[in-house]
PDB file of C-alpha atoms in Angstrom:
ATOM      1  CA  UNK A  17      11.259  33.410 -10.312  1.00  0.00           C
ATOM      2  CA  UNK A  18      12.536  29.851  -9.442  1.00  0.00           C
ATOM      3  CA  UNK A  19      14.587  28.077 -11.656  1.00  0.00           C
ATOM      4  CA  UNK A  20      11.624  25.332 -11.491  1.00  0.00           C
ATOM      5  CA  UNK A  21       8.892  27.649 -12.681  1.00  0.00           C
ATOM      6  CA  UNK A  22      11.080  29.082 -14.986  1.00  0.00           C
ATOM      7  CA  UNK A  23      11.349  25.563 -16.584  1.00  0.00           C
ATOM      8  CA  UNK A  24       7.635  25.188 -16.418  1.00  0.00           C
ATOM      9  CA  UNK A  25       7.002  27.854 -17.943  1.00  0.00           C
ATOM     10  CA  UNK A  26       9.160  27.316 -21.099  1.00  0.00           C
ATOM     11  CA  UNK A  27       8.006  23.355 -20.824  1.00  0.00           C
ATOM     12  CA  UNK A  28       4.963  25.125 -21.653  1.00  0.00           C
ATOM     13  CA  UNK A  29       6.070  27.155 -24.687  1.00  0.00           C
ATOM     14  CA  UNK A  30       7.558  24.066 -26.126  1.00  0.00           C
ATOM     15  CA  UNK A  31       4.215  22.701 -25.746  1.00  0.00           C
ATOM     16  CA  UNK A  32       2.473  25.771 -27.338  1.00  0.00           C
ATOM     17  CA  UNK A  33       4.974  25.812 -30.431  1.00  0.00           C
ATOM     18  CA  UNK A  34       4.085  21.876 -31.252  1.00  0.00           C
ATOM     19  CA  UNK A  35       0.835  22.215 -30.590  1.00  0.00           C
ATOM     20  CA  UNK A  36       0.400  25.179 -32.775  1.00  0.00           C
ATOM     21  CA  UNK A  37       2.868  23.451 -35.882  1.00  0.00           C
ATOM     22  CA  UNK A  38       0.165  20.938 -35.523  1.00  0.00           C
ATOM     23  CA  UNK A  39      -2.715  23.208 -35.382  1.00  0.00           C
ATOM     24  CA  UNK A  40      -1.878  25.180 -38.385  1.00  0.00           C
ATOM     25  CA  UNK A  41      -0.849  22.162 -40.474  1.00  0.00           C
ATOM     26  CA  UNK A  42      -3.789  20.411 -40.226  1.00  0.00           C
ATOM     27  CA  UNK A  43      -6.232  23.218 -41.393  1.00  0.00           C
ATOM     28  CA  UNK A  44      -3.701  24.676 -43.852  1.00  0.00           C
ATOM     29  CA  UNK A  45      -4.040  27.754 -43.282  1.00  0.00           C
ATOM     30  CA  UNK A  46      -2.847  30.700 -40.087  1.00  0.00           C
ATOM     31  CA  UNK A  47      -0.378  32.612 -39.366  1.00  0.00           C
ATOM     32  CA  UNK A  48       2.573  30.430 -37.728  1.00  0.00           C
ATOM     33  CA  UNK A  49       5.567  33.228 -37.711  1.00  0.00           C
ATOM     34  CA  UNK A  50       4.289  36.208 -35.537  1.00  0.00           C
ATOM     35  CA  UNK A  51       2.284  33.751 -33.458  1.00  0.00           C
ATOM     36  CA  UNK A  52       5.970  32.028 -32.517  1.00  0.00           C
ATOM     37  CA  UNK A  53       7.171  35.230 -32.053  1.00  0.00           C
ATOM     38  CA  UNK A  54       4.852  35.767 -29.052  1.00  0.00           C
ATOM     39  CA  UNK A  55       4.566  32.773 -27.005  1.00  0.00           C
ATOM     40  CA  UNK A  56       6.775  33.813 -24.184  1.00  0.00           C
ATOM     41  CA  UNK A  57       4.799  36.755 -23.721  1.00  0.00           C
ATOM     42  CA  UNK A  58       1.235  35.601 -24.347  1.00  0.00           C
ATOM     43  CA  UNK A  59       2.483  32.373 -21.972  1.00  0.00           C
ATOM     44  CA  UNK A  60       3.940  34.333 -19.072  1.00  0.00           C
ATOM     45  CA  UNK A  61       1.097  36.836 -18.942  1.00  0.00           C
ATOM     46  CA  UNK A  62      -1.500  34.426 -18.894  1.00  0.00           C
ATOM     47  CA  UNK A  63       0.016  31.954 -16.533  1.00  0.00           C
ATOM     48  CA  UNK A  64       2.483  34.120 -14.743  1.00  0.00           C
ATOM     49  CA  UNK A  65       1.417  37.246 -14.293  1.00  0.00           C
ATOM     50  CA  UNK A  66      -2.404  38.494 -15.449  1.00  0.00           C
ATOM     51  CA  UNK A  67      -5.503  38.232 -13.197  1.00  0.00           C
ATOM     52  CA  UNK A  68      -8.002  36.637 -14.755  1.00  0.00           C
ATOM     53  CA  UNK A  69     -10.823  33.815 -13.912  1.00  0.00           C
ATOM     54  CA  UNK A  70     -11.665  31.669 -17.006  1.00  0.00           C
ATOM     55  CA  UNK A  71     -15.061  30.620 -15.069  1.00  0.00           C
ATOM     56  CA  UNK A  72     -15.716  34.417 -15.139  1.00  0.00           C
ATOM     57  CA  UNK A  73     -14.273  35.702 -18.007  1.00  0.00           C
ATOM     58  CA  UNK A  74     -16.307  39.496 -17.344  1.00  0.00           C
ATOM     59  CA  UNK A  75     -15.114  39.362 -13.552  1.00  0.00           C
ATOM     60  CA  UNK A  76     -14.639  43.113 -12.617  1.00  0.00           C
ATOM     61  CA  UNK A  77     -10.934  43.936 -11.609  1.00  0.00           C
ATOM     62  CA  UNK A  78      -9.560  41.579 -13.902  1.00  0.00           C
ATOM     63  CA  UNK A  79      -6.545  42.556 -15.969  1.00  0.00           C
ATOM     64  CA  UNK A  80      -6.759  43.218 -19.648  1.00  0.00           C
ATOM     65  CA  UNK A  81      -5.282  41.538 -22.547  1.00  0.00           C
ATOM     66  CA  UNK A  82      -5.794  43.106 -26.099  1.00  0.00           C
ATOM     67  CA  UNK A  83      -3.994  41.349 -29.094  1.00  0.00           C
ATOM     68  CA  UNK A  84      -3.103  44.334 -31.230  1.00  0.00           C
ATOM     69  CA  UNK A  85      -1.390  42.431 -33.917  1.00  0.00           C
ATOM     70  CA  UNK A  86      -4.349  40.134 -34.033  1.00  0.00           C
ATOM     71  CA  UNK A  87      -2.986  37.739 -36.453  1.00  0.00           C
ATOM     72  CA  UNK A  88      -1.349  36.031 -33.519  1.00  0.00           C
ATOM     73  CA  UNK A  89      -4.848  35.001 -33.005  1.00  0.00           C
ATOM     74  CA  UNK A  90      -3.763  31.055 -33.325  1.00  0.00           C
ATOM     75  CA  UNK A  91      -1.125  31.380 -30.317  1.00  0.00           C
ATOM     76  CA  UNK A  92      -3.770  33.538 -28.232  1.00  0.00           C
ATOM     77  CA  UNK A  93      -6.468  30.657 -29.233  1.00  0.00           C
ATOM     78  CA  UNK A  94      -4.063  27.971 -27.311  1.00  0.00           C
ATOM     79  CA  UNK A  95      -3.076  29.772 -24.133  1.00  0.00           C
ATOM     80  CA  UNK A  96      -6.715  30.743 -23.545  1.00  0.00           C
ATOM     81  CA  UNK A  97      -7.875  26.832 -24.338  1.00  0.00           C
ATOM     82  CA  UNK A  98      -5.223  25.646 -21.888  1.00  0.00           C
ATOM     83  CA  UNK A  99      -5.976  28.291 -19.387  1.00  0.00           C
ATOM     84  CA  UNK A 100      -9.799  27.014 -19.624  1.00  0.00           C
ATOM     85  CA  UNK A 101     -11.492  29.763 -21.264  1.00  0.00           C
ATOM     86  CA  UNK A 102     -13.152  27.235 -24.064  1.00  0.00           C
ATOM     87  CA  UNK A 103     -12.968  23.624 -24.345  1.00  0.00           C
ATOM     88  CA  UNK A 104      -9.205  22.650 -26.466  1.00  0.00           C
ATOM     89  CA  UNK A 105     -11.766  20.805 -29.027  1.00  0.00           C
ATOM     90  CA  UNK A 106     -12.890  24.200 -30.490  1.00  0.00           C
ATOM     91  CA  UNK A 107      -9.264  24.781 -31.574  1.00  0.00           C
ATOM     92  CA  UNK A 108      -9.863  22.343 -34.534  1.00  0.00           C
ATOM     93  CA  UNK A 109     -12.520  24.437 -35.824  1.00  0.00           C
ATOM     94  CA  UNK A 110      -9.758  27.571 -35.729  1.00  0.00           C
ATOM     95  CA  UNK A 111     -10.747  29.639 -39.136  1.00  0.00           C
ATOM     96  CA  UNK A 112     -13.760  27.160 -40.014  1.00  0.00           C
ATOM     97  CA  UNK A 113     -17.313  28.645 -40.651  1.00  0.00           C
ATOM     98  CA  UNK A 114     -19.279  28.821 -37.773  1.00  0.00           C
ATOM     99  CA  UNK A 115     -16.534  28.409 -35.540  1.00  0.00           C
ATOM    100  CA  UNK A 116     -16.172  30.896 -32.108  1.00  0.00           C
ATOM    101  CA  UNK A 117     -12.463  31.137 -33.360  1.00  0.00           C
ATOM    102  CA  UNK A 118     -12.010  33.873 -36.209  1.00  0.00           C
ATOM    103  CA  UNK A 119      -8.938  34.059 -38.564  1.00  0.00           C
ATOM    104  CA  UNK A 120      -8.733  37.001 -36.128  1.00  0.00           C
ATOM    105  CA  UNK A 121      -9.847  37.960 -32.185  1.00  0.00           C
ATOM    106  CA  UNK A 122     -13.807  38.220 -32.121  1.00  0.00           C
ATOM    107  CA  UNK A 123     -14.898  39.869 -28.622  1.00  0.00           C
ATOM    108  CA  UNK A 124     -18.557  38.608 -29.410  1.00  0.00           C
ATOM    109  CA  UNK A 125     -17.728  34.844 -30.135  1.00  0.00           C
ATOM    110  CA  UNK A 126     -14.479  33.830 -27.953  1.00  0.00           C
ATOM    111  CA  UNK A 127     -14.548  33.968 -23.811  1.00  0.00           C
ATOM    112  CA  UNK A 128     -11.611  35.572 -22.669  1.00  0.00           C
ATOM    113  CA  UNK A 129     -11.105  38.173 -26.017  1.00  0.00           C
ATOM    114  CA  UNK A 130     -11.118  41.763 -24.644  1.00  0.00           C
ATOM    115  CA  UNK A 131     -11.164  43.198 -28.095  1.00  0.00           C
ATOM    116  CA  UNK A 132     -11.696  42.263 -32.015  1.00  0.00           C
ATOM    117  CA  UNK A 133      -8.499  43.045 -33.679  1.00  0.00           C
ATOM    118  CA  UNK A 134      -7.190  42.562 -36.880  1.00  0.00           C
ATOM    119  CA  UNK A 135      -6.941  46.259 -38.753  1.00  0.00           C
ATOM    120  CA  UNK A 136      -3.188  47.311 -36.904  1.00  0.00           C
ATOM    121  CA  UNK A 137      -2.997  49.718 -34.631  1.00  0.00           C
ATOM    122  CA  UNK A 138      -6.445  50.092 -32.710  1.00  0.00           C
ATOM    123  CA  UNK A 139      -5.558  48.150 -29.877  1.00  0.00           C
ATOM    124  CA  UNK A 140      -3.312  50.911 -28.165  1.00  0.00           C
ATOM    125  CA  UNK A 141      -6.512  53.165 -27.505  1.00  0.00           C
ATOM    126  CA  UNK A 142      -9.476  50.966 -26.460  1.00  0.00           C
ATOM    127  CA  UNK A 143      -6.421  49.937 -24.025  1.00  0.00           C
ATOM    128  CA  UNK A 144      -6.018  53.550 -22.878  1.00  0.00           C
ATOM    129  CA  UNK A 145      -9.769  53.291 -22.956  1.00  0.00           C
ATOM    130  CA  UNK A 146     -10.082  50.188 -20.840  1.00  0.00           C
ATOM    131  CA  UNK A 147      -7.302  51.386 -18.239  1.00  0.00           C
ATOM    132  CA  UNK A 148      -9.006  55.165 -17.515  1.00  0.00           C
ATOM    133  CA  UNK A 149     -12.417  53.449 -17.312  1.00  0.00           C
ATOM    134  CA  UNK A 150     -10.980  51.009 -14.435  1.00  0.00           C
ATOM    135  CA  UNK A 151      -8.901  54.093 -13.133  1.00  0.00           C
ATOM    136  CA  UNK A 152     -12.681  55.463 -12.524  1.00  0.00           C
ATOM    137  CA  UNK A 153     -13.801  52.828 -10.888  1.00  0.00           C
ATOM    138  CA  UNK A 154     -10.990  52.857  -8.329  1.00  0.00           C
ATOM    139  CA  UNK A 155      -9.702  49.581 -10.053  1.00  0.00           C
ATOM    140  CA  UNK A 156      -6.403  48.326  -9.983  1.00  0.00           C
ATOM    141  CA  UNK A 157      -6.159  46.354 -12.518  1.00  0.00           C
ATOM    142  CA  UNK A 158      -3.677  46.439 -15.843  1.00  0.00           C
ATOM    143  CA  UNK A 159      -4.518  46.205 -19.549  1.00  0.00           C
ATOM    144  CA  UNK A 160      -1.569  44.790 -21.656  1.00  0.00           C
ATOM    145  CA  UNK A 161      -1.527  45.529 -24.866  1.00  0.00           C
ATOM    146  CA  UNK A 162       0.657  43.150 -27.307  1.00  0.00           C
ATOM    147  CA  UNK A 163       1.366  45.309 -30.434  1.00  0.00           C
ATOM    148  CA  UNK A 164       4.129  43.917 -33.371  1.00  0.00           C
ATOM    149  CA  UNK A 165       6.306  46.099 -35.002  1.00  0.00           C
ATOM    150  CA  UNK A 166       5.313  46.794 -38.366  1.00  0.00           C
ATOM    151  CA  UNK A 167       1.970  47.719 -37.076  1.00  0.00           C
ATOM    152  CA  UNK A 168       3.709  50.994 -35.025  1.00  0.00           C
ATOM    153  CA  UNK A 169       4.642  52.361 -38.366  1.00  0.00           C
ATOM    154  CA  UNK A 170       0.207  53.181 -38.198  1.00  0.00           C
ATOM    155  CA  UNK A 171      -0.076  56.842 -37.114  1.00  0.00           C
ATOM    156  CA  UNK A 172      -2.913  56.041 -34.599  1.00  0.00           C
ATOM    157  CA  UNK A 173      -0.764  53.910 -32.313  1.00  0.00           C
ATOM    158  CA  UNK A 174       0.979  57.536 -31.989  1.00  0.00           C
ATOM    159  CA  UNK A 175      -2.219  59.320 -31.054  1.00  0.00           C
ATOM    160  CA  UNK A 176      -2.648  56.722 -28.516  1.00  0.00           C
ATOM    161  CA  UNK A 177       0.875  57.112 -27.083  1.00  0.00           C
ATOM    162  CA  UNK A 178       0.340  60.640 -26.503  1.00  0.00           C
ATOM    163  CA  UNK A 179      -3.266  60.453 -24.664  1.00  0.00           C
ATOM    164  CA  UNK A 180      -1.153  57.938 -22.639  1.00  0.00           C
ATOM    165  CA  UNK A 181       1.303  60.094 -21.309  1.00  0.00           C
ATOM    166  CA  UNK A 182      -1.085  62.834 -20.927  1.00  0.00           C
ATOM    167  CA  UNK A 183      -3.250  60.972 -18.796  1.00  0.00           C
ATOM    168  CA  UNK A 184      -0.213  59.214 -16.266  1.00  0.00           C
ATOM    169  CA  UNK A 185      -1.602  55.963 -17.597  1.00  0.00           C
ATOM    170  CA  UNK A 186       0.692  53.597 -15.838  1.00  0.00           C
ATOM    171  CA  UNK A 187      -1.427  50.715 -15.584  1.00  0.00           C
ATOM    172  CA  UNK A 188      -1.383  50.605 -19.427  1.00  0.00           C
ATOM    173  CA  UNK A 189       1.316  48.559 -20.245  1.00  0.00           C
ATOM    174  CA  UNK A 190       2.356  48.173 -24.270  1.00  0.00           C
ATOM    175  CA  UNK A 191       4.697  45.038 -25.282  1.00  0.00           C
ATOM    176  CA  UNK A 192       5.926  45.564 -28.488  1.00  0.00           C
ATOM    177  CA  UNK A 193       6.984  42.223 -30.093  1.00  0.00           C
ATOM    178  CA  UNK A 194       9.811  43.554 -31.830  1.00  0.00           C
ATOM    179  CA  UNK A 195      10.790  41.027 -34.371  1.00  0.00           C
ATOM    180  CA  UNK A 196      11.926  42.659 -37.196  1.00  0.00           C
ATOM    181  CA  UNK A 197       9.742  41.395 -39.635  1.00  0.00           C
ATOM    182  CA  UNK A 198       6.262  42.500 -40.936  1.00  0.00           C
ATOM    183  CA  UNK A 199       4.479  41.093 -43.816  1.00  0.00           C
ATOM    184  CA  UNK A 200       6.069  42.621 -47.251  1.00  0.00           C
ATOM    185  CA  UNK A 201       9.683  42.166 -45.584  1.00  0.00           C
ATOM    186  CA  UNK A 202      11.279  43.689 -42.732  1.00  0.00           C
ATOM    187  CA  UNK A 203      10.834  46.552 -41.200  1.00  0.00           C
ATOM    188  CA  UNK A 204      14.251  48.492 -42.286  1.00  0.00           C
ATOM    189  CA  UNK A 205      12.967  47.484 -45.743  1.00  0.00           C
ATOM    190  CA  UNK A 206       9.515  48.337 -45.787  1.00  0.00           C
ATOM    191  CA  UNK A 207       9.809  51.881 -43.097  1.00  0.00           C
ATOM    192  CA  UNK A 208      12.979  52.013 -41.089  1.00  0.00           C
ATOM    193  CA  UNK A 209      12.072  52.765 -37.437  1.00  0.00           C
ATOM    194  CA  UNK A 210      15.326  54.231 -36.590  1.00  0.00           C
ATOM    195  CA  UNK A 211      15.429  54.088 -32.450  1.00  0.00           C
ATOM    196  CA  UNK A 212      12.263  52.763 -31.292  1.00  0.00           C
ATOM    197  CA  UNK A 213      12.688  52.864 -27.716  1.00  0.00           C
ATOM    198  CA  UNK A 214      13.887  56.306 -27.959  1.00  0.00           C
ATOM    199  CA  UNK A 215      10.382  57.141 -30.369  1.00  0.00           C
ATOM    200  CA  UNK A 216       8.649  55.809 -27.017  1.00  0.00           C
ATOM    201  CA  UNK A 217      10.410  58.090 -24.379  1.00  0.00           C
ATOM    202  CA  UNK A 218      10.064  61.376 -26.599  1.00  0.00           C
ATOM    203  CA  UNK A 219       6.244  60.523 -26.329  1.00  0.00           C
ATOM    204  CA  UNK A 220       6.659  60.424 -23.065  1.00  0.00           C
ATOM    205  CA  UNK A 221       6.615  56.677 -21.670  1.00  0.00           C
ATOM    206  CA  UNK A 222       9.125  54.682 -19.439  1.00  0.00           C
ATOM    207  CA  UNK A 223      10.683  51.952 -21.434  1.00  0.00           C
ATOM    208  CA  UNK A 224      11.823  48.555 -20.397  1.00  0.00           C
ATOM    209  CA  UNK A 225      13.927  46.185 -22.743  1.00  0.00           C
ATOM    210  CA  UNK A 226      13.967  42.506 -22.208  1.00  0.00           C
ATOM    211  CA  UNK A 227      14.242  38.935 -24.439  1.00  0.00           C
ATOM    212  CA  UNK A 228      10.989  38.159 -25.054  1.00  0.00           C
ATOM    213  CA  UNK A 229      11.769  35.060 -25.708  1.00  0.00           C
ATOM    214  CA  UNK A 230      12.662  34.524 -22.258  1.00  0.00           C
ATOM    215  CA  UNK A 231      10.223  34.035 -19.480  1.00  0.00           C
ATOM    216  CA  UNK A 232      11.866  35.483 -16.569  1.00  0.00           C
ATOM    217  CA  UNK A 233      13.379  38.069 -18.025  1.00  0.00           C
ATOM    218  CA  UNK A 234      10.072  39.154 -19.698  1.00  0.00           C
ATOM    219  CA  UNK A 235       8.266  38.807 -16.552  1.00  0.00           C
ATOM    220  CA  UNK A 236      10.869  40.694 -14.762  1.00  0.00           C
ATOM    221  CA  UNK A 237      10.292  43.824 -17.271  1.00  0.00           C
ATOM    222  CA  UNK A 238       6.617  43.804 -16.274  1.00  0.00           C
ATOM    223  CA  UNK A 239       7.685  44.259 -12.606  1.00  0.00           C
ATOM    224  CA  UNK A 240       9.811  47.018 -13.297  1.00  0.00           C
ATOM    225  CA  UNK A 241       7.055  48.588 -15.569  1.00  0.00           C
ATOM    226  CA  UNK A 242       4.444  48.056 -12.599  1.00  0.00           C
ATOM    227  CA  UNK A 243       6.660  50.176 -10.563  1.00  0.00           C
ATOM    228  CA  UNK A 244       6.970  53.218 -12.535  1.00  0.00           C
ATOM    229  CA  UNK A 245       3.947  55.772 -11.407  1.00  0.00           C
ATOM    230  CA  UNK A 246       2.691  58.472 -13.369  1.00  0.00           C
ATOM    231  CA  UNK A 247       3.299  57.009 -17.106  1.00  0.00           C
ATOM    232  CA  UNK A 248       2.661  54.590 -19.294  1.00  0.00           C
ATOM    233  CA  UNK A 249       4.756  51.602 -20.031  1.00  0.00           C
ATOM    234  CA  UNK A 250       6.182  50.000 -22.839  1.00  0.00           C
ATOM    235  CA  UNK A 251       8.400  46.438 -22.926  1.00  0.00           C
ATOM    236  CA  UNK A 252      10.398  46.607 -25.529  1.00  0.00           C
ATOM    237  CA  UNK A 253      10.378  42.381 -26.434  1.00  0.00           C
ATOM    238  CA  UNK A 254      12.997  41.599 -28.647  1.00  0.00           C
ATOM    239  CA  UNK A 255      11.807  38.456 -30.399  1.00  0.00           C
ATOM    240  CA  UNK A 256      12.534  36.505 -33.055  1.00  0.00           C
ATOM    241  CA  UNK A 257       9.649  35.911 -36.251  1.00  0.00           C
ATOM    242  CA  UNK A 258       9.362  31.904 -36.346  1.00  0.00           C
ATOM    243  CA  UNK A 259      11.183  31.284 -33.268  1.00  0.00           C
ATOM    244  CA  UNK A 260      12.096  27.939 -32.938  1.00  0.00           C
ATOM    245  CA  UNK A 261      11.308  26.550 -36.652  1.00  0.00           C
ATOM    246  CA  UNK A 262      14.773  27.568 -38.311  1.00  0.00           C
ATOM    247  CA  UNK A 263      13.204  28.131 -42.118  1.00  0.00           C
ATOM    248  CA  UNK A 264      10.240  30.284 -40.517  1.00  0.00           C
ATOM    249  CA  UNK A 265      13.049  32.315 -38.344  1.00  0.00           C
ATOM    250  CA  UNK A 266      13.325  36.004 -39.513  1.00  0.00           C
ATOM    251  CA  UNK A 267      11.277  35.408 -42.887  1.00  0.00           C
ATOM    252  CA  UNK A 268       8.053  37.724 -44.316  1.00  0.00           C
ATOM    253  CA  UNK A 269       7.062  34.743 -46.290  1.00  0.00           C
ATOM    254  CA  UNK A 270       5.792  32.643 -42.755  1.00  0.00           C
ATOM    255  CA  UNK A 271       3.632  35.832 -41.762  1.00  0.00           C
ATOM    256  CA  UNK A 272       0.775  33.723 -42.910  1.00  0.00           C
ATOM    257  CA  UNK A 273       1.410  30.718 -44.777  1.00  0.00           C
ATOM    258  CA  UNK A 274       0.296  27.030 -44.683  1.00  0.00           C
ATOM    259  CA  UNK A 275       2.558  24.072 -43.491  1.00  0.00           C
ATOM    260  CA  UNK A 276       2.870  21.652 -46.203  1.00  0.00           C
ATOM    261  CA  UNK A 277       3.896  17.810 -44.929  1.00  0.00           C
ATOM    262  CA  UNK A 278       7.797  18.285 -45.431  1.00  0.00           C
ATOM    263  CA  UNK A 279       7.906  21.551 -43.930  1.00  0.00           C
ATOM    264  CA  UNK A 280       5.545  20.123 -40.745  1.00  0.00           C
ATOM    265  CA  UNK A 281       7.831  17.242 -40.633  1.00  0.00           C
ATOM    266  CA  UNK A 282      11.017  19.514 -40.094  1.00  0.00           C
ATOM    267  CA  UNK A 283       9.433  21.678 -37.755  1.00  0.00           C
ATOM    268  CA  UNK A 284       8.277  19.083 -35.657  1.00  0.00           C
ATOM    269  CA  UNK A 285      11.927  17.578 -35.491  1.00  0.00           C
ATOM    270  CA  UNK A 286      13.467  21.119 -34.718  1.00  0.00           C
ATOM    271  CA  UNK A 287      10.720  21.552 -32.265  1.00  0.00           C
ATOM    272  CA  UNK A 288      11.017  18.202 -30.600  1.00  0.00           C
ATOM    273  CA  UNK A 289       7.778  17.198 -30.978  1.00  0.00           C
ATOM    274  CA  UNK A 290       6.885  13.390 -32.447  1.00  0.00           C
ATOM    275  CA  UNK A 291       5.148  13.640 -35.274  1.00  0.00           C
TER     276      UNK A 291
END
């Protein structure tokens, strides 16, 4: 990656954190801190890496995205509007009655939403799913799945991780956005995970580490997990909860909470946004 895309790209995820500050403050209501947690990812995968046509969002051979943690939704909601899945006004209906954009991801009302999400930990095996049915058709296409970390502590994320490696999916690809923090507190507090990458290899899949907060190293993990045949992936993305807002950084309190005017004002300061 150029050091001019690579400033792009993060141009862009400056872009994505304002707009989303303003997004959530304005309807009072979201989830701000896992969806700043993810941007790098959901950014480079949707204008880095994925293939996908947003005037054919069904296009056959197109690579998957699933939203495991589906409370993201508001972060997903902007990169698909920018990408040109749905018109950028819809975003101000976001969590509205009505509206094609659910608290959560709704496969039946938003182009470009592989899969409704919002109970953790089903996302891992429609991906499985979705990656042996395009296996079938002699596809070679990925499905990414974005999972966070509190929502691996579900058992069935397990069950999916062994039908993985059973199967030699390797164009499954798992991104664990491992920021430390899950709704009640963090994760040490609420069920200590001990070595997570380790968990991952015992089950049987190659494991790549990277900042997900960083674009090219991110993207350079995919690479590296696109090269490795006969087993599933998983990038381990160490991330930070409320990245970039320093009172949502590392707290349980911004999984979902609304922005009141003081709090929007700071953020938008620390973000270098105007307000």
């Amino acid at each position: 990656m150029t050091n001019e895309r690579k400033e792009e790209l993060q141009r862009q995820c400056s872009k994505f954190r304002n707009d989303l500050i303003d997004l959530l403050h304005s309807i009072q209501t979201g989830h701000p801190g896992g969806s700043l947690s993810c941007t790098e990812i959901l950014t480079s995968l949707y204008f880095e890496i994925m293939h996908v046509n947003p005037e054919n969002p069904e296009m056959e051979g197109r690579d998957h995205l699933i939203l495991s943690k589906g409370h993201a939704a508001p972060m997903l909601y902007l990169v698909l509007a920018e990408k040109g899945f749905f018109p950028k006004e819809e975003l101000k209906t976001l969590r509205q009655i009505d509206s094609m954009l659910q608290g959560h991801p709704c496969v039946h009302k938003t182009p470009g939403v592989e899969l409704s999400t919002g109970p953790l930990g089903l996302g891992l095996s429609a991906g499985l799913g979705m990656a042996m049915a395009d296996r079938i058709k002699g596809l070679d296409s990925y499905t990414y799945v974005v999972m966070g970390d509190g929502e691996i502590e579900e058992g069935c994320i397990w069950e999916a991780a062994m039908s993985a490696s059973k199967f030699g999916a390797d164009h499954l690809i798992g991104i664990l956005d491992n920021n430390g923090v899950q709704l009640d507190g963090t994760l040490e507090e609420i069920m200590p995970m001990g070595d997570i990458g380790a968990k991952w290899r015992a089950f049987g899949w190659n494991v790549v580490t990277c900042d997900g907060h960083d674009v090219e190293d991110f993207c350079r993990a995919v690479e590296q997990a696109k090269r490795t045949k006969g087993q599933p992936s998983l990038i381990l993305a160490n991330t930070v909860k409320g990245k970039g807002v320093s009172f949502m950084e590392g707290k349980n309190t911004w999984h979902g909470k609304a922005i009141n005017d003081n709090e929007y004002a700071q953020a938008k300061a620390e973000l270098g946004g105007a307000r």
